[in-house]
Coordinates of C-alpha atoms and ligand atoms in Angstrom, one line a residue:
X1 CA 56.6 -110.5 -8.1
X2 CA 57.8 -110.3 -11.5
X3 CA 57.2 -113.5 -13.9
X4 CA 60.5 -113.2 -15.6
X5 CA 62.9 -115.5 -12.5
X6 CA 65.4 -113.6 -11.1
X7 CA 68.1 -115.5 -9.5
X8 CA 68.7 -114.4 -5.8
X9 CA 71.2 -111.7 -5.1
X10 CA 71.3 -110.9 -9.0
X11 CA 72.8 -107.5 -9.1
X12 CA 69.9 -107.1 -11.6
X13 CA 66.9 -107.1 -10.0
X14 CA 63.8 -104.9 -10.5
X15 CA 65.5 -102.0 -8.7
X16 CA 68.3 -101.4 -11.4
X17 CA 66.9 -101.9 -15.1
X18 CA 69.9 -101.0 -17.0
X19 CA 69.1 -100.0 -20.6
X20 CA 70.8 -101.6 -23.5
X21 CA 70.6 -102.2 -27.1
X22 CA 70.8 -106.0 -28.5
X23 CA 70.2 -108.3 -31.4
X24 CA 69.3 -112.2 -31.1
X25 CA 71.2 -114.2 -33.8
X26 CA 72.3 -111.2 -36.1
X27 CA 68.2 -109.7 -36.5
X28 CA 67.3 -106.6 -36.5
X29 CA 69.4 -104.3 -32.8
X30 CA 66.8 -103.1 -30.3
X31 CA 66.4 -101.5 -26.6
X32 CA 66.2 -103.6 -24.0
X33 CA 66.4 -103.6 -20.5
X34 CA 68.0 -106.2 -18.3
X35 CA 66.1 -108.1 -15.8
X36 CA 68.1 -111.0 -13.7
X37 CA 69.5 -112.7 -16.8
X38 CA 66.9 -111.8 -19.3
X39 CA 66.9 -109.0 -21.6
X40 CA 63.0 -107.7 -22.0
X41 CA 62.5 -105.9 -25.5
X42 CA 61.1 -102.7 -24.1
X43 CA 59.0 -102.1 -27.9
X44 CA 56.9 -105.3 -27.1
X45 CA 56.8 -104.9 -23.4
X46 CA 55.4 -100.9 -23.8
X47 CA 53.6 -101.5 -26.9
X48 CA 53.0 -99.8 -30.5
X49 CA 53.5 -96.3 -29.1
X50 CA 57.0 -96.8 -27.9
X51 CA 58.1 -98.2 -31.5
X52 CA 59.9 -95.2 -32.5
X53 CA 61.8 -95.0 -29.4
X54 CA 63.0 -98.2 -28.9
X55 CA 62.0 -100.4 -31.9
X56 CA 65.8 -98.5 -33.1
X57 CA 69.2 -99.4 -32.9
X58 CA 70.7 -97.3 -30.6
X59 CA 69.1 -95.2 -27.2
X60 CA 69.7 -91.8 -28.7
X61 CA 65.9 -90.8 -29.0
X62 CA 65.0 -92.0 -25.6
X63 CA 68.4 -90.0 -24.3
X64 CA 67.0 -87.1 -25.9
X65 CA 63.8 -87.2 -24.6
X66 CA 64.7 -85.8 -20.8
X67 CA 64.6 -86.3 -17.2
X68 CA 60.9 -86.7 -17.0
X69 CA 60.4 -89.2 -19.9
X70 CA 63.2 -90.9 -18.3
X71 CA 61.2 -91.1 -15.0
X72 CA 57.7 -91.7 -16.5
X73 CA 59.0 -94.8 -18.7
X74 CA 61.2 -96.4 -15.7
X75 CA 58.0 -96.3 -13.2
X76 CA 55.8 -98.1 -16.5
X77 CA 58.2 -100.4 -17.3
X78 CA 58.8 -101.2 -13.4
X79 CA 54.9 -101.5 -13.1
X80 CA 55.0 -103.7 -15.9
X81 CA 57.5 -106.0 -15.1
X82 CA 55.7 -106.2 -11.5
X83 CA 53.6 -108.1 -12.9
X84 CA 53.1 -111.4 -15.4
X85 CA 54.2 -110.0 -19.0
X86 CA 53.8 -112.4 -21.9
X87 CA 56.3 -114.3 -22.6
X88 CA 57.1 -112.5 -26.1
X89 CA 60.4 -110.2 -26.4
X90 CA 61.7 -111.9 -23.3
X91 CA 65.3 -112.9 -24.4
X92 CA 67.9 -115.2 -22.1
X93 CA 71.3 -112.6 -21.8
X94 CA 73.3 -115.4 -23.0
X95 CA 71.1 -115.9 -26.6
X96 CA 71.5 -112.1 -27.4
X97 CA 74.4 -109.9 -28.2
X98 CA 74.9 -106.6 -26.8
X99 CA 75.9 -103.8 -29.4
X100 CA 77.3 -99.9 -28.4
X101 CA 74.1 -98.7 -26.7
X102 CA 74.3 -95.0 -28.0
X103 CA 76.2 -92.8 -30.3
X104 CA 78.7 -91.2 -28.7
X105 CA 79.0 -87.8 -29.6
X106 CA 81.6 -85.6 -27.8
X107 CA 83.9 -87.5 -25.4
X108 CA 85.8 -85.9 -22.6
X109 CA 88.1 -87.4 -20.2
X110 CA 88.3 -86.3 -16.9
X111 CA 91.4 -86.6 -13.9
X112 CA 88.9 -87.3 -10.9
X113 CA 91.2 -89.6 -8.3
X114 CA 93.8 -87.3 -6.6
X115 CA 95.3 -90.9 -5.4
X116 CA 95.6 -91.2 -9.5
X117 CA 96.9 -88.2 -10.2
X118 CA 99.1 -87.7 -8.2
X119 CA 101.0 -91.3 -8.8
X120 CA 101.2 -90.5 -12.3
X121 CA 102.4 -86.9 -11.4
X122 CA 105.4 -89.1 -9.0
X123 CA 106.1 -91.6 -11.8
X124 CA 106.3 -88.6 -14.9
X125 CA 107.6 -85.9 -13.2
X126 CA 109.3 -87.0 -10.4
X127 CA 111.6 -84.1 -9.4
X128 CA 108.3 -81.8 -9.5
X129 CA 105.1 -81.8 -6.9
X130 CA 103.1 -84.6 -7.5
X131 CA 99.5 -82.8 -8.1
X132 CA 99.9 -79.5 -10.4
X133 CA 99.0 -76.4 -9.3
X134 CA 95.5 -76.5 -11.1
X135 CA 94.1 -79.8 -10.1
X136 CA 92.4 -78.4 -7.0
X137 CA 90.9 -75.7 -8.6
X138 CA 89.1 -77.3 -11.5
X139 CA 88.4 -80.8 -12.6
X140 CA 91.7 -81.7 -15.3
X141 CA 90.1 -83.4 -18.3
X142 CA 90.7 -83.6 -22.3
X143 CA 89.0 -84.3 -25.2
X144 CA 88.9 -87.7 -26.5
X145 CA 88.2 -89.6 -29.7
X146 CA 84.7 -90.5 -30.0
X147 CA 84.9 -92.4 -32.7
X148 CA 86.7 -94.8 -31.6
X149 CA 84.7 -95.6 -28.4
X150 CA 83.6 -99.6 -28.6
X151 CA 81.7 -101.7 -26.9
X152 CA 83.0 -104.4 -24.4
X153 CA 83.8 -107.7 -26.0
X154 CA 85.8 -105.6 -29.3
X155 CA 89.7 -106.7 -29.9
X156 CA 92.3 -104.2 -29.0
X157 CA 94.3 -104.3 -31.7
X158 CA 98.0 -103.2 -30.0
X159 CA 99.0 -99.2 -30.9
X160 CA 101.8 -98.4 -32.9
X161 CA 103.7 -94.9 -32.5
X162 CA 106.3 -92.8 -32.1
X163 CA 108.1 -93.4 -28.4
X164 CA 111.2 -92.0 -26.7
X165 CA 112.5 -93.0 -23.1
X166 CA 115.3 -90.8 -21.1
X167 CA 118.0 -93.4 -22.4
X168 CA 117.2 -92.9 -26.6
X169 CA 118.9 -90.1 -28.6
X170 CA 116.2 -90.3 -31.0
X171 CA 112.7 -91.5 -31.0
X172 CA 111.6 -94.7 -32.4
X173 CA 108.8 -96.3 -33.8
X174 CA 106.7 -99.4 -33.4
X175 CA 103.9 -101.1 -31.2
X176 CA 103.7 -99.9 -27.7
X177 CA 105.3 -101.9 -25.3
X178 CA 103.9 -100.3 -22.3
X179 CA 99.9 -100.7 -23.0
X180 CA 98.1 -100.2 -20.0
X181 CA 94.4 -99.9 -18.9
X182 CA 92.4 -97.2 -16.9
X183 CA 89.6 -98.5 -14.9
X184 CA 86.7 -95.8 -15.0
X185 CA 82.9 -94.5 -15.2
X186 CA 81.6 -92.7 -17.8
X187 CA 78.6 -90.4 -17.6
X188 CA 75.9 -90.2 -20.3
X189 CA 74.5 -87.0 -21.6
X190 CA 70.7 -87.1 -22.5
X191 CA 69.0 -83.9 -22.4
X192 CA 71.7 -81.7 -24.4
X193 CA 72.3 -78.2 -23.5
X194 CA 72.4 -75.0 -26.1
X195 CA 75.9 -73.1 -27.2
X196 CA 76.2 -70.3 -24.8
X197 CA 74.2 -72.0 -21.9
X198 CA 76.1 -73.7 -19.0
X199 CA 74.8 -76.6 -16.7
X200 CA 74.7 -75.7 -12.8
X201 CA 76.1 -78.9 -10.5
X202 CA 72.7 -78.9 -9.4
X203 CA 71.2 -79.0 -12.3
X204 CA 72.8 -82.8 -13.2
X205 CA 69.8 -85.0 -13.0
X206 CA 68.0 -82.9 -15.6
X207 CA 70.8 -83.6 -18.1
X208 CA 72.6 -87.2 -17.6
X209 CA 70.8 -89.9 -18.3
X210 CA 72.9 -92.8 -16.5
X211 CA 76.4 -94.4 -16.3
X212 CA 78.8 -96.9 -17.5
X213 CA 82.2 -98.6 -16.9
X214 CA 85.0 -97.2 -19.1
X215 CA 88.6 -98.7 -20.2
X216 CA 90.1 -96.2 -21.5
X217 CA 93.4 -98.1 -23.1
X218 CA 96.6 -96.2 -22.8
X219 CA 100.0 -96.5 -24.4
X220 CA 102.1 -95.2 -21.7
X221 CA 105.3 -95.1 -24.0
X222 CA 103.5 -93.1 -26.8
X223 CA 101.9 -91.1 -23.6
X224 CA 105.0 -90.1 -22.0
X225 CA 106.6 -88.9 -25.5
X226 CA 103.5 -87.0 -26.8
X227 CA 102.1 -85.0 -24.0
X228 CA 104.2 -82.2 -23.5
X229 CA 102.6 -79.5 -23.5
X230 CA 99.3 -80.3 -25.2
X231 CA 98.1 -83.5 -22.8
X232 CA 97.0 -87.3 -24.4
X233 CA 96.3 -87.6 -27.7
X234 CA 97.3 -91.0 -30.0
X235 CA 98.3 -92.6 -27.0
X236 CA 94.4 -92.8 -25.7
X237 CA 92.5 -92.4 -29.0
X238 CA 93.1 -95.6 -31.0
X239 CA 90.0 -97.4 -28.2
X240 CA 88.0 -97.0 -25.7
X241 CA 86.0 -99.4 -24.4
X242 CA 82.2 -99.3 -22.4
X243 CA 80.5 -101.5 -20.7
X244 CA 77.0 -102.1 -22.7
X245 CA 74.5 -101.4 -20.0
X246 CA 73.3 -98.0 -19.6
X247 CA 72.5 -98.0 -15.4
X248 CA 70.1 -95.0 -15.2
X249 CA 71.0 -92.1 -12.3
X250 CA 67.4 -93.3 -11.2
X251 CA 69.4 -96.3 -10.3
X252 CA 71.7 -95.3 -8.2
X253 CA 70.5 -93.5 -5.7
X254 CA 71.6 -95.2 -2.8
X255 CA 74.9 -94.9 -4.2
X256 CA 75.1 -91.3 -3.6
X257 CA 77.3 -90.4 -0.7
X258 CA 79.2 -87.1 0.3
X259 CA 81.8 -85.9 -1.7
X260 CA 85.9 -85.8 0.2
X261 CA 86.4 -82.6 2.1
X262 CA 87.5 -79.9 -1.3
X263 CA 90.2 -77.6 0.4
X264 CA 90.6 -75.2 -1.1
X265 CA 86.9 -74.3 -1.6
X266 CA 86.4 -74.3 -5.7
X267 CA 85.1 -71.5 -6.9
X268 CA 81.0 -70.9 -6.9
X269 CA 80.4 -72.1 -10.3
X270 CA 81.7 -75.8 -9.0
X271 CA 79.9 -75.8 -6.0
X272 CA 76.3 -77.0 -5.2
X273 CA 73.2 -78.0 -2.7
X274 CA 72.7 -81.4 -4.3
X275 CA 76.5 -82.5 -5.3
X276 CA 77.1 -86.0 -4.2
X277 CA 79.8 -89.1 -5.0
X278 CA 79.0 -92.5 -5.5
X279 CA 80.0 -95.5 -3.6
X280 CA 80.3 -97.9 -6.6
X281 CA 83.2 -100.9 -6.7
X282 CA 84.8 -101.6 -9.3
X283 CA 87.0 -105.1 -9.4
X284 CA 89.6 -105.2 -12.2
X285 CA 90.2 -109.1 -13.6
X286 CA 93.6 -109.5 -15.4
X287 CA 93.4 -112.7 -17.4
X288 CA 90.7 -114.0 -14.8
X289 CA 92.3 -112.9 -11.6
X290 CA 91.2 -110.3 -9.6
X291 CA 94.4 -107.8 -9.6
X292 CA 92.6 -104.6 -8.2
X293 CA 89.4 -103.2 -6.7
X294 CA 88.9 -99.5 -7.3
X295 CA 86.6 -97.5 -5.0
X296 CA 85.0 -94.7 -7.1
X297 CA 83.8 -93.2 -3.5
X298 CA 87.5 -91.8 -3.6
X299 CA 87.0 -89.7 -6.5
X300 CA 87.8 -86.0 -5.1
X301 CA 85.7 -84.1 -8.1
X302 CA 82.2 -85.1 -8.3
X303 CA 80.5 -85.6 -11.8
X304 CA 78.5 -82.8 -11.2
X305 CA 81.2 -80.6 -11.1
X306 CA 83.1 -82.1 -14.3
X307 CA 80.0 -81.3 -16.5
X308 CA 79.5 -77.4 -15.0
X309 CA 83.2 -77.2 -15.9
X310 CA 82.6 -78.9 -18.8
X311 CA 79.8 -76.1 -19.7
X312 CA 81.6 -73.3 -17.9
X313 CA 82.8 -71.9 -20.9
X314 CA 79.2 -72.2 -23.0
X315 CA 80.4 -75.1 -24.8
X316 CA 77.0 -76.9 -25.8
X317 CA 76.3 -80.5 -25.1
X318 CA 73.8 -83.3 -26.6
X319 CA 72.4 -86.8 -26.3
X320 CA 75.2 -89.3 -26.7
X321 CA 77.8 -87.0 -24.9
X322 CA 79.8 -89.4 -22.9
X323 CA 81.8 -87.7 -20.0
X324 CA 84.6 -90.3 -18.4
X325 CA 85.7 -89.9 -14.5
X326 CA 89.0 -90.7 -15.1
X327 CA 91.3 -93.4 -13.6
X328 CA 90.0 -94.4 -10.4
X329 CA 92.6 -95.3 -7.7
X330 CA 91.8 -95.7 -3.9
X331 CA 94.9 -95.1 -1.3
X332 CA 95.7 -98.4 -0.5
X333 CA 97.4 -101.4 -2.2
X334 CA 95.4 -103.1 -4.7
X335 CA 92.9 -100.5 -5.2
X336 CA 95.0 -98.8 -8.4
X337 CA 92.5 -98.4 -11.6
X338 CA 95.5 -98.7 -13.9
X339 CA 99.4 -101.0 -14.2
X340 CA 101.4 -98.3 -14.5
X341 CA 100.2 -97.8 -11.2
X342 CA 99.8 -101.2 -9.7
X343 CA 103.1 -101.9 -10.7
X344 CA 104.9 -98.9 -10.6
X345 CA 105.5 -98.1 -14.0
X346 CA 107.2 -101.6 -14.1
X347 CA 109.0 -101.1 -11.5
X348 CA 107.4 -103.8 -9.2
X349 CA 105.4 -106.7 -10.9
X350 CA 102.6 -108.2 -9.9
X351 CA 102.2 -111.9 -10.2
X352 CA 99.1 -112.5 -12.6
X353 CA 98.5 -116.5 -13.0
X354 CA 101.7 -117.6 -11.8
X355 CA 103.6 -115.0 -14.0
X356 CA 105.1 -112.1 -13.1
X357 CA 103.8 -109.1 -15.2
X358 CA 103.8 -105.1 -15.8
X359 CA 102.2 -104.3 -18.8
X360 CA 99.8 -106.1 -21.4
X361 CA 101.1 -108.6 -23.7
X362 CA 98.9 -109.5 -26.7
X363 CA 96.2 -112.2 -25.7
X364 CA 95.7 -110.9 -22.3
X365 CA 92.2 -109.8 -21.4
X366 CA 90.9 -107.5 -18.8
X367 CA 87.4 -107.4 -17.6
X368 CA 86.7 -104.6 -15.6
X369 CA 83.1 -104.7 -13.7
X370 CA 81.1 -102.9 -10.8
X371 CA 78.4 -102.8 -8.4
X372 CA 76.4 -100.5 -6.2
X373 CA 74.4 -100.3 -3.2
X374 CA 70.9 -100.4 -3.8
X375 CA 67.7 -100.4 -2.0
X376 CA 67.8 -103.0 1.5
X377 CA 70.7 -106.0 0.4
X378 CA 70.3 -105.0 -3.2
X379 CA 73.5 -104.4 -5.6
X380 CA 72.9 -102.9 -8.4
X381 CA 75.3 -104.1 -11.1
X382 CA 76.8 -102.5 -14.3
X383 CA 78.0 -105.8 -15.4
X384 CA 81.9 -105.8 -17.0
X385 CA 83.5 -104.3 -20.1
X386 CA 86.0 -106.4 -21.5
X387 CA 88.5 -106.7 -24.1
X388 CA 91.5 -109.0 -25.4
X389 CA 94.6 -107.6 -27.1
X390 CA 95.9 -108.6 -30.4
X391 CA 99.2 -108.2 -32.2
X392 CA 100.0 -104.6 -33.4
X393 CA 99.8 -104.6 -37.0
X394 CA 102.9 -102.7 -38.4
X395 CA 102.4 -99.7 -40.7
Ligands
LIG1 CA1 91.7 -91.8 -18.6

């Protein structure tokens, strides 16, 4: 048994040792890992050898280092933690703060959830089929804005932008009034891949390092104006937020699960021996009431195949790549990963603390969070990523 307490049924426990990078009282940011609710500084647990790895601000070495560094410093740190560790570098979750664990370098977002998909194909094009003729054939994603990836707890500061409804003879602009959430999981790249190379979907393990939850914001008015033909752009990109644990693939293992029956058949480059889902739940909090719980075992593309289509076309990849799932939406009521959905673009408000409501209104916060099975009764938690709107500030 470990000597650090871990409170029973903590979706933390020695079988899920997210990685994360934190400070204590605005020192110096370091890796940790999470352990029940204490973070362990992994340069004084490991020792003077691991200094350059994770005496840093940010996991991007250790993300670079590859699958089998990855596997050799989770069984040491496992050992480790086995057993009685002094008591230095041991940190209670609440005393620390939790910074962006990586740098993100090229972020794509992906259009996993036919049950998402094909809602937003019935609410934007609604004299048209639902799904379009590609999204069978290949996982629908675009590139997003990196640089404006944040960690949870950041202020989203309301969009401004250019918006046009069916009604206006001219567009207008201003802050959006439809701003909206999608409930997601992000993928981390570690062990990059050269220009000109491609990643097989069985060769996944060897390249992502772990996962996250993602809220990718979205403007729906700036969306619905902007997108035609070219797909999102300033209606995603002003934020994006992650959750700050990193839970390692290692992880999640009894999460994997079969993926939905693919008809038709994709084509050999998206098909594998080892492709698998996950069965993780995510619960979506609006203002501190649950409002939706997404179940990413849904998701018809697995995350194997977004990063072979990712590579397909030789495009190169590297530590800090984050790849998101997109939206994730289940069939039923209450299992939607974003309002325009759960409400029906408006259409049909939900009653959030008493109030009926559609989209956000500045002050509102959403907390998105998710768990796993792991090994026996186990969960293995991601924790939340959250984030509070704030007035648009007009330009
Ligand atoms: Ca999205």
């Amino acid at each position: 048994m470990s000597s650090v307490a871990i409170p029973d049924g903590s979706p933390f426990s020695i079988h899920n040792l997210p990685y994360g990078v934190f400070s204590v009282r605005g020192d110096h940011r370091r890796v940790g890992v999470r352990l029940g609710d204490s973070v362990i500084e992994l340069a004084t647990l490991l020792g003077d050898d691991e200094h350059d790895t994770f005496a840093v601000p940010t996991l991007d070495r250790f993300l670079a280092q590859g699958h089998e560094r990855w596997a050799s410093v989770r069984a040491r740190i496992t050992d480790l933690l086995m057993g009685d560790i002094a008591p230095g570098g041991v940190y209670p979750v609440s005393d620390v703060t939790l910074h962006l664990p990586f740098t993100v370098g090229d972020y794509v977002d992906f259009y996993a959830s036919q049950h998402h998909a094909s809602n937003l194909g019935r609410l934007f094009r609604p004299d048209s089929e639902p799904l379009m003729p590609n999204w069978k054939h290949l996982p629908v994603g675009y590139h997003g804005r990196s640089g404006t990836v944040v960690v949870s707890g950041t202020d989203i500061c309301r969009p401004c932008g250019q918006r046009k409804t069916a009604g206006d003879s001219a567009p207008t602009y201003g802050p959006s009034q439809r701003l909206d959430i999608e409930a997601e999981l992000g993928f981390v790249v570690g062990a990059g891949s050269d220009m000109g190379d491609r990643i097989n979907v069985d060769d996944f393990d060897r390249h992502v390092f772990g996962a996250v939850i993602v809220n990718d914001w979205s403007a729906r008015d700036l969306q619905a104006w902007e997108y035609v033909p070219l797909g999102p752009h300033l209606g995603k990109s002003f934020a994006t937020s992650l959750s700050p644990w990193v839970v390692p693939l290692a992880a999640l293992q009894h999460a994997r699960m079969p993926l939905p029956v693919q008809d038709p058949a994709p084509l050999p480059y998206l098909q594998g021996h080892q492709d698998w889902g996950l069965d993780v739940e995510l619960v979506v909090e609006w203002n501190g009431e649950v409002v939706s719980r997404p179940p990413y075992r849904e998701m018809y593309w697995s995350p194997a195949q977004m990063l072979a289509h990712l590579t397909v076309n030789g495009a190169s990849t590297r530590a800090g790549d984050l790849f998101a799932s997109g939206t994730v939406s289940g069939p039923h009521r209450r299992q939607q990963g974003a309002f325009i959905e759960l409400t029906w673009n408006g259409s049909e408000p939900i009653t959030v603390k008493g109030e009926e409501r559609t989209f956000l209104q500045d002050g509102d916060e959403v907390v998105i969070s998710a768990t796993a099975p792991g090994p026996g009764e186990n969960r293995v938690g991601f924790g939340e990523v959250a984030g509070v709107i704030t007035p648009a500030v007009p330009r």
